[in-house]
PDB file of C-alpha atoms and ligand atoms in Angstrom:
ATOM      1  CA  MET A 300      84.804  87.378  75.497  1.00 83.00           C
ATOM      2  CA  GLN A 301      82.785  89.762  75.761  1.00 90.00           C
ATOM      3  CA  THR A 302      85.501  92.870  77.745  1.00 93.00           C
ATOM      4  CA  ILE A 303      84.083  94.003  80.706  1.00 97.00           C
ATOM      5  CA  LYS A 304      82.604  97.639  81.049  1.00 97.00           C
ATOM      6  CA  LYS A 305      80.591  96.894  83.972  1.00 98.00           C
ATOM      7  CA  ALA A 306      80.537  97.223  87.493  1.00 98.00           C
ATOM      8  CA  VAL A 307      77.616  97.232  90.128  1.00 98.00           C
ATOM      9  CA  ILE A 308      78.155  98.100  93.901  1.00 98.00           C
ATOM     10  CA  PRO A 309      74.739  97.246  96.118  1.00 97.00           C
ATOM     11  CA  VAL A 310      74.862 100.181  98.333  1.00 96.00           C
ATOM     12  CA  ALA A 311      71.627 100.308 100.023  1.00 94.00           C
ATOM     13  CA  GLY A 312      72.600  98.240 102.927  1.00 88.00           C
ATOM     14  CA  LEU A 313      70.964  99.306 106.428  1.00 84.00           C
ATOM     15  CA  GLY A 314      73.847  99.302 107.546  1.00 82.00           C
ATOM     16  CA  THR A 315      72.906  97.367 111.336  1.00 87.00           C
ATOM     17  CA  ARG A 316      76.736  96.798 111.709  1.00 87.00           C
ATOM     18  CA  PHE A 317      77.704 100.057 112.644  1.00 87.00           C
ATOM     19  CA  LEU A 318      74.102 101.839 114.201  1.00 89.00           C
ATOM     20  CA  PRO A 319      74.339 104.509 116.008  1.00 91.00           C
ATOM     21  CA  ALA A 320      77.188 105.898 113.585  1.00 86.00           C
ATOM     22  CA  SER A 321      75.373 105.077 110.748  1.00 86.00           C
ATOM     23  CA  LYS A 322      71.934 105.851 111.923  1.00 88.00           C
ATOM     24  CA  ALA A 323      72.176 109.837 109.453  1.00 89.00           C
ATOM     25  CA  ILE A 324      75.076 109.148 107.211  1.00 91.00           C
ATOM     26  CA  PRO A 325      75.397 105.693 105.037  1.00 93.00           C
ATOM     27  CA  LYS A 326      77.795 103.159 105.754  1.00 92.00           C
ATOM     28  CA  GLU A 327      79.522 103.512 102.615  1.00 95.00           C
ATOM     29  CA  MET A 328      80.348 107.557 103.227  1.00 95.00           C
ATOM     30  CA  MET A 329      82.481 106.307 106.832  1.00 94.00           C
ATOM     31  CA  THR A 330      85.819 108.166 106.141  1.00 96.00           C
ATOM     32  CA  ILE A 331      89.013 106.157 105.836  1.00 97.00           C
ATOM     33  CA  VAL A 332      91.919 108.747 106.226  1.00 97.00           C
ATOM     34  CA  ASP A 333      90.779 111.006 103.850  1.00 93.00           C
ATOM     35  CA  ARG A 334      88.245 109.786 102.034  1.00 95.00           C
ATOM     36  CA  PRO A 335      84.707 106.996 102.426  1.00 96.00           C
ATOM     37  CA  THR A 336      84.419 103.738 102.634  1.00 96.00           C
ATOM     38  CA  ILE A 337      82.584 103.966  98.888  1.00 97.00           C
ATOM     39  CA  GLN A 338      85.539 106.387  96.768  1.00 97.00           C
ATOM     40  CA  TYR A 339      88.175 103.426  97.441  1.00 97.00           C
ATOM     41  CA  ILE A 340      85.577 100.823  95.841  1.00 97.00           C
ATOM     42  CA  VAL A 341      84.950 103.233  93.003  1.00 97.00           C
ATOM     43  CA  GLU A 342      88.274 103.556  92.601  1.00 97.00           C
ATOM     44  CA  GLU A 343      89.448 100.585  92.326  1.00 97.00           C
ATOM     45  CA  VAL A 344      86.960 100.037  89.399  1.00 97.00           C
ATOM     46  CA  VAL A 345      88.707 102.625  87.711  1.00 97.00           C
ATOM     47  CA  ALA A 346      92.073 101.512  87.894  1.00 97.00           C
ATOM     48  CA  SER A 347      90.534  97.865  86.729  1.00 97.00           C
ATOM     49  CA  GLY A 348      89.326  99.474  83.242  1.00 97.00           C
ATOM     50  CA  ILE A 349      85.935  99.615  84.158  1.00 97.00           C
ATOM     51  CA  GLU A 350      83.685 101.968  82.130  1.00 96.00           C
ATOM     52  CA  GLU A 351      80.277 102.105  84.158  1.00 97.00           C
ATOM     53  CA  VAL A 352      79.297 102.075  88.209  1.00 98.00           C
ATOM     54  CA  VAL A 353      75.718 100.604  88.785  1.00 98.00           C
ATOM     55  CA  LEU A 354      74.864 101.526  92.555  1.00 97.00           C
ATOM     56  CA  ILE A 355      71.851 100.010  93.587  1.00 97.00           C
ATOM     57  CA  THR A 356      70.753 102.555  96.113  1.00 96.00           C
ATOM     58  CA  SER A 357      67.465 102.744  98.446  1.00 94.00           C
ATOM     59  CA  GLU A 358      66.343 105.778 100.629  1.00 90.00           C
ATOM     60  CA  GLY A 359      68.341 107.727 102.493  1.00 88.00           C
ATOM     61  CA  LYS A 360      71.655 106.600 100.913  1.00 92.00           C
ATOM     62  CA  SER A 361      71.469 109.942  98.166  1.00 93.00           C
ATOM     63  CA  ALA A 362      74.739 111.795 100.004  1.00 95.00           C
ATOM     64  CA  ILE A 363      76.458 108.379  97.294  1.00 96.00           C
ATOM     65  CA  GLU A 364      75.698 110.009  94.328  1.00 95.00           C
ATOM     66  CA  ASN A 365      76.150 113.553  96.048  1.00 94.00           C
ATOM     67  CA  HIS A 366      79.623 112.376  96.974  1.00 95.00           C
ATOM     68  CA  PHE A 367      80.647 111.148  93.123  1.00 95.00           C
ATOM     69  CA  ASP A 368      78.088 114.453  91.682  1.00 92.00           C
ATOM     70  CA  TYR A 369      79.120 118.374  90.669  1.00 90.00           C
ATOM     71  CA  ASP A 370      78.667 120.956  93.679  1.00 89.00           C
ATOM     72  CA  PHE A 371      78.711 123.528  91.174  1.00 91.00           C
ATOM     73  CA  GLN A 372      78.246 125.802  94.020  1.00 92.00           C
ATOM     74  CA  LEU A 373      80.872 124.172  96.189  1.00 92.00           C
ATOM     75  CA  ASP A 374      83.380 124.648  92.916  1.00 92.00           C
ATOM     76  CA  THR A 375      82.560 128.419  92.640  1.00 94.00           C
ATOM     77  CA  VAL A 376      83.488 129.045  96.069  1.00 95.00           C
ATOM     78  CA  LEU A 377      86.691 127.274  95.346  1.00 94.00           C
ATOM     79  CA  LYS A 378      86.975 129.577  92.929  1.00 94.00           C
ATOM     80  CA  GLU A 379      86.637 132.302  94.462  1.00 95.00           C
ATOM     81  CA  LYS A 380      89.261 132.040  97.565  1.00 95.00           C
ATOM     82  CA  ASN A 381      91.271 130.612  94.954  1.00 95.00           C
ATOM     83  CA  LYS A 382      91.699 126.781  96.866  1.00 95.00           C
ATOM     84  CA  PHE A 383      92.423 125.586  93.387  1.00 92.00           C
ATOM     85  CA  GLN A 384      94.285 121.959  94.446  1.00 92.00           C
ATOM     86  CA  LEU A 385      91.557 121.741  96.024  1.00 92.00           C
ATOM     87  CA  ARG A 386      88.852 121.944  93.442  1.00 94.00           C
ATOM     88  CA  GLU A 387      90.850 119.941  91.421  1.00 93.00           C
ATOM     89  CA  GLU A 388      91.035 117.143  93.705  1.00 90.00           C
ATOM     90  CA  LEU A 389      86.808 117.062  93.858  1.00 92.00           C
ATOM     91  CA  THR A 390      86.457 117.941  89.880  1.00 92.00           C
ATOM     92  CA  ASN A 391      88.623 114.103  89.453  1.00 92.00           C
ATOM     93  CA  ILE A 392      85.816 112.663  92.169  1.00 93.00           C
ATOM     94  CA  SER A 393      82.788 114.079  90.118  1.00 91.00           C
ATOM     95  CA  ASN A 394      85.058 113.438  86.835  1.00 91.00           C
ATOM     96  CA  LEU A 395      86.130 109.001  87.785  1.00 89.00           C
ATOM     97  CA  ILE A 396      83.484 108.013  85.634  1.00 94.00           C
ATOM     98  CA  ASP A 397      79.747 107.721  84.770  1.00 93.00           C
ATOM     99  CA  ILE A 398      77.295 106.446  87.504  1.00 96.00           C
ATOM    100  CA  VAL A 399      74.191 104.929  87.102  1.00 96.00           C
ATOM    101  CA  SER A 400      71.063 104.805  89.894  1.00 96.00           C
ATOM    102  CA  VAL A 401      68.685 101.992  89.984  1.00 97.00           C
ATOM    103  CA  ARG A 402      66.700 101.645  93.973  1.00 96.00           C
ATOM    104  CA  GLN A 403      65.507  98.516  95.390  1.00 96.00           C
ATOM    105  CA  LYS A 404      62.675  99.464  96.596  1.00 92.00           C
ATOM    106  CA  GLU A 405      62.564  96.455  99.516  1.00 92.00           C
ATOM    107  CA  PRO A 406      65.681  94.996 101.414  1.00 92.00           C
ATOM    108  CA  LEU A 407      64.635  91.875  99.594  1.00 95.00           C
ATOM    109  CA  GLY A 408      68.250  90.948  99.760  1.00 96.00           C
ATOM    110  CA  LEU A 409      71.838  90.922  97.833  1.00 97.00           C
ATOM    111  CA  GLY A 410      70.491  89.046  95.314  1.00 98.00           C
ATOM    112  CA  HIS A 411      67.113  90.826  94.906  1.00 98.00           C
ATOM    113  CA  ALA A 412      69.752  93.783  94.501  1.00 98.00           C
ATOM    114  CA  ILE A 413      71.860  92.308  91.916  1.00 98.00           C
ATOM    115  CA  TRP A 414      68.785  92.028  90.220  1.00 98.00           C
ATOM    116  CA  MET A 415      67.613  94.733  89.599  1.00 98.00           C
ATOM    117  CA  ALA A 416      71.187  95.635  87.201  1.00 98.00           C
ATOM    118  CA  ARG A 417      69.627  93.627  85.694  1.00 98.00           C
ATOM    119  CA  ASN A 418      68.205  96.464  82.653  1.00 98.00           C
ATOM    120  CA  VAL A 419      71.618  98.536  82.923  1.00 98.00           C
ATOM    121  CA  VAL A 420      74.021  95.938  82.780  1.00 98.00           C
ATOM    122  CA  GLY A 421      72.526  93.829  79.710  1.00 97.00           C
ATOM    123  CA  ASP A 422      73.497  91.070  78.335  1.00 97.00           C
ATOM    124  CA  GLU A 423      77.570  91.219  79.303  1.00 97.00           C
ATOM    125  CA  PRO A 424      79.811  89.583  81.788  1.00 98.00           C
ATOM    126  CA  PHE A 425      80.285  91.909  84.479  1.00 98.00           C
ATOM    127  CA  LEU A 426      81.827  92.717  88.397  1.00 98.00           C
ATOM    128  CA  VAL A 427      80.394  93.507  91.935  1.00 98.00           C
ATOM    129  CA  LEU A 428      81.863  95.082  93.975  1.00 98.00           C
ATOM    130  CA  LEU A 429      80.236  94.695  98.490  1.00 97.00           C
ATOM    131  CA  GLY A 430      80.739  98.416  99.551  1.00 91.00           C
ATOM    132  CA  ASP A 431      82.111  96.182 103.028  1.00 91.00           C
ATOM    133  CA  ASP A 432      85.147  94.779 101.340  1.00 96.00           C
ATOM    134  CA  LEU A 433      88.069  96.570 101.251  1.00 97.00           C
ATOM    135  CA  VAL A 434      90.748  95.548  99.353  1.00 97.00           C
ATOM    136  CA  MET A 435      93.852  96.796 100.216  1.00 97.00           C
ATOM    137  CA  SER A 436      97.031  95.256  96.683  1.00 97.00           C
ATOM    138  CA  ASP A 437      99.198  96.360  94.728  1.00 96.00           C
ATOM    139  CA  VAL A 438      97.642  95.128  91.928  1.00 98.00           C
ATOM    140  CA  PRO A 439      93.735  95.909  92.261  1.00 98.00           C
ATOM    141  CA  CYS A 440      91.114  92.978  92.979  1.00 98.00           C
ATOM    142  CA  CYS A 441      89.246  93.589  90.176  1.00 98.00           C
ATOM    143  CA  LYS A 442      92.371  93.097  87.435  1.00 98.00           C
ATOM    144  CA  GLN A 443      93.593  89.732  89.108  1.00 98.00           C
ATOM    145  CA  MET A 444      89.588  88.767  87.708  1.00 98.00           C
ATOM    146  CA  ILE A 445      89.736  90.102  84.746  1.00 98.00           C
ATOM    147  CA  ASP A 446      92.737  89.257  84.135  1.00 97.00           C
ATOM    148  CA  LEU A 447      91.917  85.046  85.070  1.00 97.00           C
ATOM    149  CA  TYR A 448      88.266  86.305  83.034  1.00 98.00           C
ATOM    150  CA  ASN A 449      90.184  86.479  79.945  1.00 97.00           C
ATOM    151  CA  GLN A 450      91.469  83.338  80.491  1.00 96.00           C
ATOM    152  CA  VAL A 451      89.086  80.637  81.755  1.00 97.00           C
ATOM    153  CA  GLY A 452      85.777  83.237  80.277  1.00 97.00           C
ATOM    154  CA  GLU A 453      83.123  82.364  83.343  1.00 97.00           C
ATOM    155  CA  SER A 454      82.146  83.507  86.928  1.00 98.00           C
ATOM    156  CA  ILE A 455      84.726  84.564  89.518  1.00 98.00           C
ATOM    157  CA  VAL A 456      84.003  84.903  93.037  1.00 98.00           C
ATOM    158  CA  ALA A 457      87.408  86.055  94.806  1.00 98.00           C
ATOM    159  CA  VAL A 458      87.743  84.230  98.468  1.00 98.00           C
ATOM    160  CA  GLN A 459      90.073  84.359 100.483  1.00 97.00           C
ATOM    161  CA  ARG A 460      91.365  81.055 103.495  1.00 97.00           C
ATOM    162  CA  VAL A 461      88.990  82.138 107.007  1.00 96.00           C
ATOM    163  CA  PRO A 462      89.615  79.740 110.506  1.00 96.00           C
ATOM    164  CA  LEU A 463      86.269  77.507 109.583  1.00 94.00           C
ATOM    165  CA  ASP A 464      85.690  78.762 112.710  1.00 94.00           C
ATOM    166  CA  GLN A 465      84.178  81.929 111.265  1.00 94.00           C
ATOM    167  CA  THR A 466      82.943  79.957 107.491  1.00 96.00           C
ATOM    168  CA  TYR A 467      79.271  80.453 109.490  1.00 96.00           C
ATOM    169  CA  GLN A 468      79.622  84.581 108.261  1.00 94.00           C
ATOM    170  CA  TYR A 469      80.580  83.683 104.555  1.00 96.00           C
ATOM    171  CA  GLY A 470      78.981  82.061 101.089  1.00 97.00           C
ATOM    172  CA  ILE A 471      81.117  79.536 101.752  1.00 97.00           C
ATOM    173  CA  VAL A 472      83.192  77.581  98.842  1.00 97.00           C
ATOM    174  CA  GLU A 473      84.348  73.998  97.423  1.00 97.00           C
ATOM    175  CA  GLY A 474      86.013  73.130  94.549  1.00 96.00           C
ATOM    176  CA  GLU A 475      89.454  72.356  93.030  1.00 96.00           C
ATOM    177  CA  ALA A 476      93.008  73.657  92.168  1.00 96.00           C
ATOM    178  CA  ILE A 477      93.260  73.840  88.822  1.00 96.00           C
ATOM    179  CA  ASP A 478      96.636  74.832  86.518  1.00 95.00           C
ATOM    180  CA  ILE A 479      95.865  78.867  86.444  1.00 96.00           C
ATOM    181  CA  GLU A 480      97.744  79.546  90.343  1.00 95.00           C
ATOM    182  CA  ARG A 481      95.336  80.920  92.521  1.00 97.00           C
ATOM    183  CA  ALA A 482      92.393  79.649  90.781  1.00 98.00           C
ATOM    184  CA  HIS A 483      90.209  77.025  92.049  1.00 98.00           C
ATOM    185  CA  LYS A 484      86.400  75.136  89.824  1.00 97.00           C
ATOM    186  CA  VAL A 485      83.511  75.620  91.582  1.00 97.00           C
ATOM    187  CA  SER A 486      81.476  72.366  93.148  1.00 96.00           C
ATOM    188  CA  ARG A 487      79.551  73.299  95.485  1.00 96.00           C
ATOM    189  CA  MET A 488      78.624  76.845  97.351  1.00 96.00           C
ATOM    190  CA  VAL A 489      76.637  77.136 100.933  1.00 96.00           C
ATOM    191  CA  GLU A 490      75.809  81.252 102.510  1.00 96.00           C
ATOM    192  CA  LYS A 491      76.318  80.761 105.614  1.00 96.00           C
ATOM    193  CA  PRO A 492      76.733  77.516 106.574  1.00 95.00           C
ATOM    194  CA  ALA A 493      75.739  76.330 110.102  1.00 93.00           C
ATOM    195  CA  PRO A 494      79.001  76.604 112.209  1.00 91.00           C
ATOM    196  CA  GLY A 495      81.167  73.260 112.748  1.00 88.00           C
ATOM    197  CA  THR A 496      79.428  72.036 109.198  1.00 92.00           C
ATOM    198  CA  SER A 497      81.489  73.094 106.523  1.00 90.00           C
ATOM    199  CA  THR A 498      84.915  71.702 105.624  1.00 89.00           C
ATOM    200  CA  SER A 499      85.958  74.433 103.311  1.00 95.00           C
ATOM    201  CA  ASP A 500      87.560  77.285 105.144  1.00 96.00           C
ATOM    202  CA  MET A 501      87.683  79.356 101.175  1.00 97.00           C
ATOM    203  CA  ALA A 502      85.699  81.957 102.030  1.00 98.00           C
ATOM    204  CA  ILE A 503      83.242  84.246  99.184  1.00 98.00           C
ATOM    205  CA  ILE A 504      84.881  88.599 100.128  1.00 96.00           C
ATOM    206  CA  GLY A 505      82.777  91.339  97.536  1.00 96.00           C
ATOM    207  CA  ARG A 506      83.902  90.645  94.849  1.00 98.00           C
ATOM    208  CA  TYR A 507      82.408  88.326  91.636  1.00 98.00           C
ATOM    209  CA  LEU A 508      83.043  88.360  87.916  1.00 98.00           C
ATOM    210  CA  LEU A 509      79.135  87.283  86.751  1.00 98.00           C
ATOM    211  CA  MET A 510      78.373  86.055  83.147  1.00 98.00           C
ATOM    212  CA  PRO A 511      74.970  87.840  82.564  1.00 98.00           C
ATOM    213  CA  GLU A 512      73.220  84.341  82.344  1.00 97.00           C
ATOM    214  CA  ILE A 513      72.895  84.667  86.412  1.00 98.00           C
ATOM    215  CA  PHE A 514      70.152  87.494  86.048  1.00 98.00           C
ATOM    216  CA  ASP A 515      67.264  84.948  84.436  1.00 98.00           C
ATOM    217  CA  VAL A 516      68.508  82.315  88.058  1.00 98.00           C
ATOM    218  CA  LEU A 517      67.780  85.478  90.410  1.00 98.00           C
ATOM    219  CA  GLY A 518      65.430  85.856  88.571  1.00 97.00           C
ATOM    220  CA  ARG A 519      64.510  82.797  90.442  1.00 97.00           C
ATOM    221  CA  THR A 520      65.535  82.984  93.128  1.00 97.00           C
ATOM    222  CA  THR A 521      63.143  81.840  96.531  1.00 96.00           C
ATOM    223  CA  PRO A 522      64.098  82.440 100.151  1.00 97.00           C
ATOM    224  CA  GLY A 523      67.342  81.226 101.213  1.00 96.00           C
ATOM    225  CA  HIS A 524      69.529  82.459 104.538  1.00 94.00           C
ATOM    226  CA  GLY A 525      67.778  85.265 106.853  1.00 93.00           C
ATOM    227  CA  GLY A 526      64.958  84.723 104.507  1.00 96.00           C
ATOM    228  CA  GLU A 527      66.595  86.824 101.821  1.00 96.00           C
ATOM    229  CA  ILE A 528      67.045  86.144  98.263  1.00 97.00           C
ATOM    230  CA  GLN A 529      70.725  84.706  98.168  1.00 97.00           C
ATOM    231  CA  LEU A 530      73.685  85.474  95.597  1.00 98.00           C
ATOM    232  CA  THR A 531      75.556  82.780  97.387  1.00 98.00           C
ATOM    233  CA  ASP A 532      71.923  80.223  95.819  1.00 97.00           C
ATOM    234  CA  ALA A 533      71.301  81.652  92.726  1.00 98.00           C
ATOM    235  CA  LEU A 534      75.686  80.799  91.745  1.00 98.00           C
ATOM    236  CA  GLN A 535      75.112  77.899  93.382  1.00 97.00           C
ATOM    237  CA  ALA A 536      72.822  77.112  90.453  1.00 97.00           C
ATOM    238  CA  LEU A 537      75.129  78.325  87.949  1.00 97.00           C
ATOM    239  CA  ALA A 538      77.304  76.491  89.117  1.00 97.00           C
ATOM    240  CA  ASN A 539      75.411  73.864  88.486  1.00 96.00           C
ATOM    241  CA  LYS A 540      74.135  74.907  84.771  1.00 95.00           C
ATOM    242  CA  ARG A 541      78.459  75.852  83.846  1.00 95.00           C
ATOM    243  CA  GLU A 542      81.941  76.807  84.581  1.00 97.00           C
ATOM    244  CA  MET A 543      82.067  79.171  87.415  1.00 98.00           C
ATOM    245  CA  TYR A 544      85.772  79.678  89.623  1.00 98.00           C
ATOM    246  CA  ALA A 545      87.599  80.678  92.998  1.00 98.00           C
ATOM    247  CA  TYR A 546      90.958  82.735  92.408  1.00 98.00           C
ATOM    248  CA  GLU A 547      91.904  83.637  95.940  1.00 98.00           C
ATOM    249  CA  PHE A 548      92.993  87.419  95.418  1.00 98.00           C
ATOM    250  CA  ASP A 549      96.868  88.677  96.145  1.00 97.00           C
ATOM    251  CA  GLY A 550      95.984  91.732  99.147  1.00 97.00           C
ATOM    252  CA  VAL A 551      94.090  92.305 102.314  1.00 97.00           C
ATOM    253  CA  ARG A 552      90.482  92.267 103.357  1.00 97.00           C
ATOM    254  CA  TYR A 553      88.647  94.650 105.000  1.00 97.00           C
ATOM    255  CA  ASP A 554      85.708  94.448 106.543  1.00 95.00           C
ATOM    256  CA  ALA A 555      84.591  97.697 106.507  1.00 93.00           C
ATOM    257  CA  GLY A 556      80.948  97.509 107.904  1.00 90.00           C
ATOM    258  CA  ASP A 557      81.727  96.157 110.572  1.00 89.00           C
ATOM    259  CA  LYS A 558      83.511  98.653 114.171  1.00 91.00           C
ATOM    260  CA  LEU A 559      86.996  96.416 114.249  1.00 94.00           C
ATOM    261  CA  GLY A 560      87.585  95.958 110.716  1.00 95.00           C
ATOM    262  CA  TYR A 561      86.660  99.395 109.952  1.00 95.00           C
ATOM    263  CA  LEU A 562      89.120  99.942 112.373  1.00 96.00           C
ATOM    264  CA  LYS A 563      92.211  98.212 111.041  1.00 97.00           C
ATOM    265  CA  ALA A 564      91.864  99.703 107.614  1.00 97.00           C
ATOM    266  CA  VAL A 565      92.074 102.935 109.265  1.00 97.00           C
ATOM    267  CA  VAL A 566      95.116 102.430 110.616  1.00 97.00           C
ATOM    268  CA  ASP A 567      96.369 100.111 107.629  1.00 98.00           C
ATOM    269  CA  PHE A 568      94.761 103.109 105.403  1.00 97.00           C
ATOM    270  CA  ALA A 569      96.653 105.714 106.929  1.00 98.00           C
ATOM    271  CA  LEU A 570     100.544 103.892 107.441  1.00 97.00           C
ATOM    272  CA  GLN A 571     100.154 103.728 103.861  1.00 95.00           C
ATOM    273  CA  HIS A 572      98.980 107.362 103.001  1.00 95.00           C
ATOM    274  CA  ARG A 573     101.830 109.401 101.252  1.00 94.00           C
ATOM    275  CA  THR A 574     102.037 112.463 103.682  1.00 95.00           C
ATOM    276  CA  LEU A 575      99.881 110.722 107.072  1.00 97.00           C
ATOM    277  CA  GLY A 576     101.718 107.299 106.648  1.00 97.00           C
ATOM    278  CA  LYS A 577     105.369 109.015 108.291  1.00 97.00           C
ATOM    279  CA  PRO A 578     103.352 110.186 110.952  1.00 97.00           C
ATOM    280  CA  PHE A 579     101.503 107.984 111.684  1.00 97.00           C
ATOM    281  CA  ARG A 580     103.673 105.358 112.529  1.00 97.00           C
ATOM    282  CA  ASP A 581     104.949 108.349 114.892  1.00 97.00           C
ATOM    283  CA  HIS A 582     102.594 107.709 116.844  1.00 97.00           C
ATOM    284  CA  LEU A 583     101.643 105.072 117.341  1.00 96.00           C
ATOM    285  CA  ARG A 584     105.335 103.865 118.327  1.00 95.00           C
ATOM    286  CA  SER A 585     104.952 106.764 121.400  1.00 95.00           C
ATOM    287  CA  VAL A 586     101.214 106.101 122.334  1.00 92.00           C
ATOM    288  CA  CYS A 587     101.932 101.974 121.507  1.00 86.00           C
TER     289      CYS A 587
HETATM  290  C1  G1P B 281      77.953  88.495 101.387  1.00 51.31           C
HETATM  291  C2  G1P B 281      77.485  87.781 101.136  1.00 51.31           C
HETATM  292  C3  G1P B 281      78.801  86.478 101.716  1.00 51.31           C
HETATM  293  C4  G1P B 281      79.861  86.690 101.534  1.00 51.31           C
HETATM  294  C5  G1P B 281      79.963  88.774 102.232  1.00 51.31           C
HETATM  295  C6  G1P B 281      81.141  88.796 101.806  1.00 51.31           C
HETATM  296  O1  G1P B 281      77.338  88.126 102.910  1.00 51.31           O
HETATM  297  O2  G1P B 281      76.156  87.252 100.946  1.00 51.31           O
HETATM  298  O3  G1P B 281      78.692  85.498 100.965  1.00 51.31           O
HETATM  299  O4  G1P B 281      80.754  85.993 102.299  1.00 51.31           O
HETATM  300  O5  G1P B 281      79.643  89.530 102.131  1.00 51.31           O
HETATM  301  O6  G1P B 281      81.123  89.839 103.038  1.00 51.31           O
HETATM  302  P1  G1P B 281      77.040  90.027 104.153  1.00 51.31           P
HETATM  303  O7  G1P B 281      78.550  89.988 105.050  1.00 51.31           O
HETATM  304  O8  G1P B 281      77.042  90.467 103.279  1.00 51.31           O
HETATM  305  O9  G1P B 281      75.876  89.214 104.985  1.00 51.31           O
END
């Protein structure tokens, strides 16, 4: 079985749900307590043993690349001012992991964004993490998926149960439970089913572990929901040919691309913070 070494993170989206905040700043650079959301995603990847990140970017997203780059000028200033701790923190971010960027020149959909990574990923299974989806868990969500992959050796989508009246916001998976805890064998997937048409409450969240065959399938996938090339449609086509699994990960998922989801993430991550957690909890008690 091939090891999972690469993770694709599409960050080309416009972030319309977060306007006006995301007009001049990529939504992935919005701060959750003391780090941009994209850093949490990259840290999850690193903690899961991944060696290389492939960012799928678009115009106006260079702040993301800069965040993980080494800034010689800033480093020199911090050195002169004897700000050693800060310097070390910034150096650690730039040394986190190798990052390669690929431009998605047109917003043709999530499926198209992932297809853009085909030459960098090559012929090996890989992870996909969506920048909006933050997961708080003891074991990183991607690590949980890699552990399942080591047992089943096929593609996996992370899922969570959602109320049936919210299924229209997600890719929805139908499947049957298997002998492995939290795992299901996928029989059918639908991208954002019309309200009232879904009987399954298993929603795809932004974590996928995919076999490289997905690239051929994506290359043939025609526009679907919203006129975009949908990853879920390609996954359904792949699931028709070989096994695919859904995994109810252990943890809490936040939709950080949505204003309320973002606020929940800020509060929950702040409460868990090493130094800020206690004073923040005291503050919340005083205002609630
Ligand atoms: C994407 C996927 C969808 C998935 C969702 C999770 O949709 O297409 O299948 O359920 O992410 O966040 P988006 O929210 O980007 O429209």
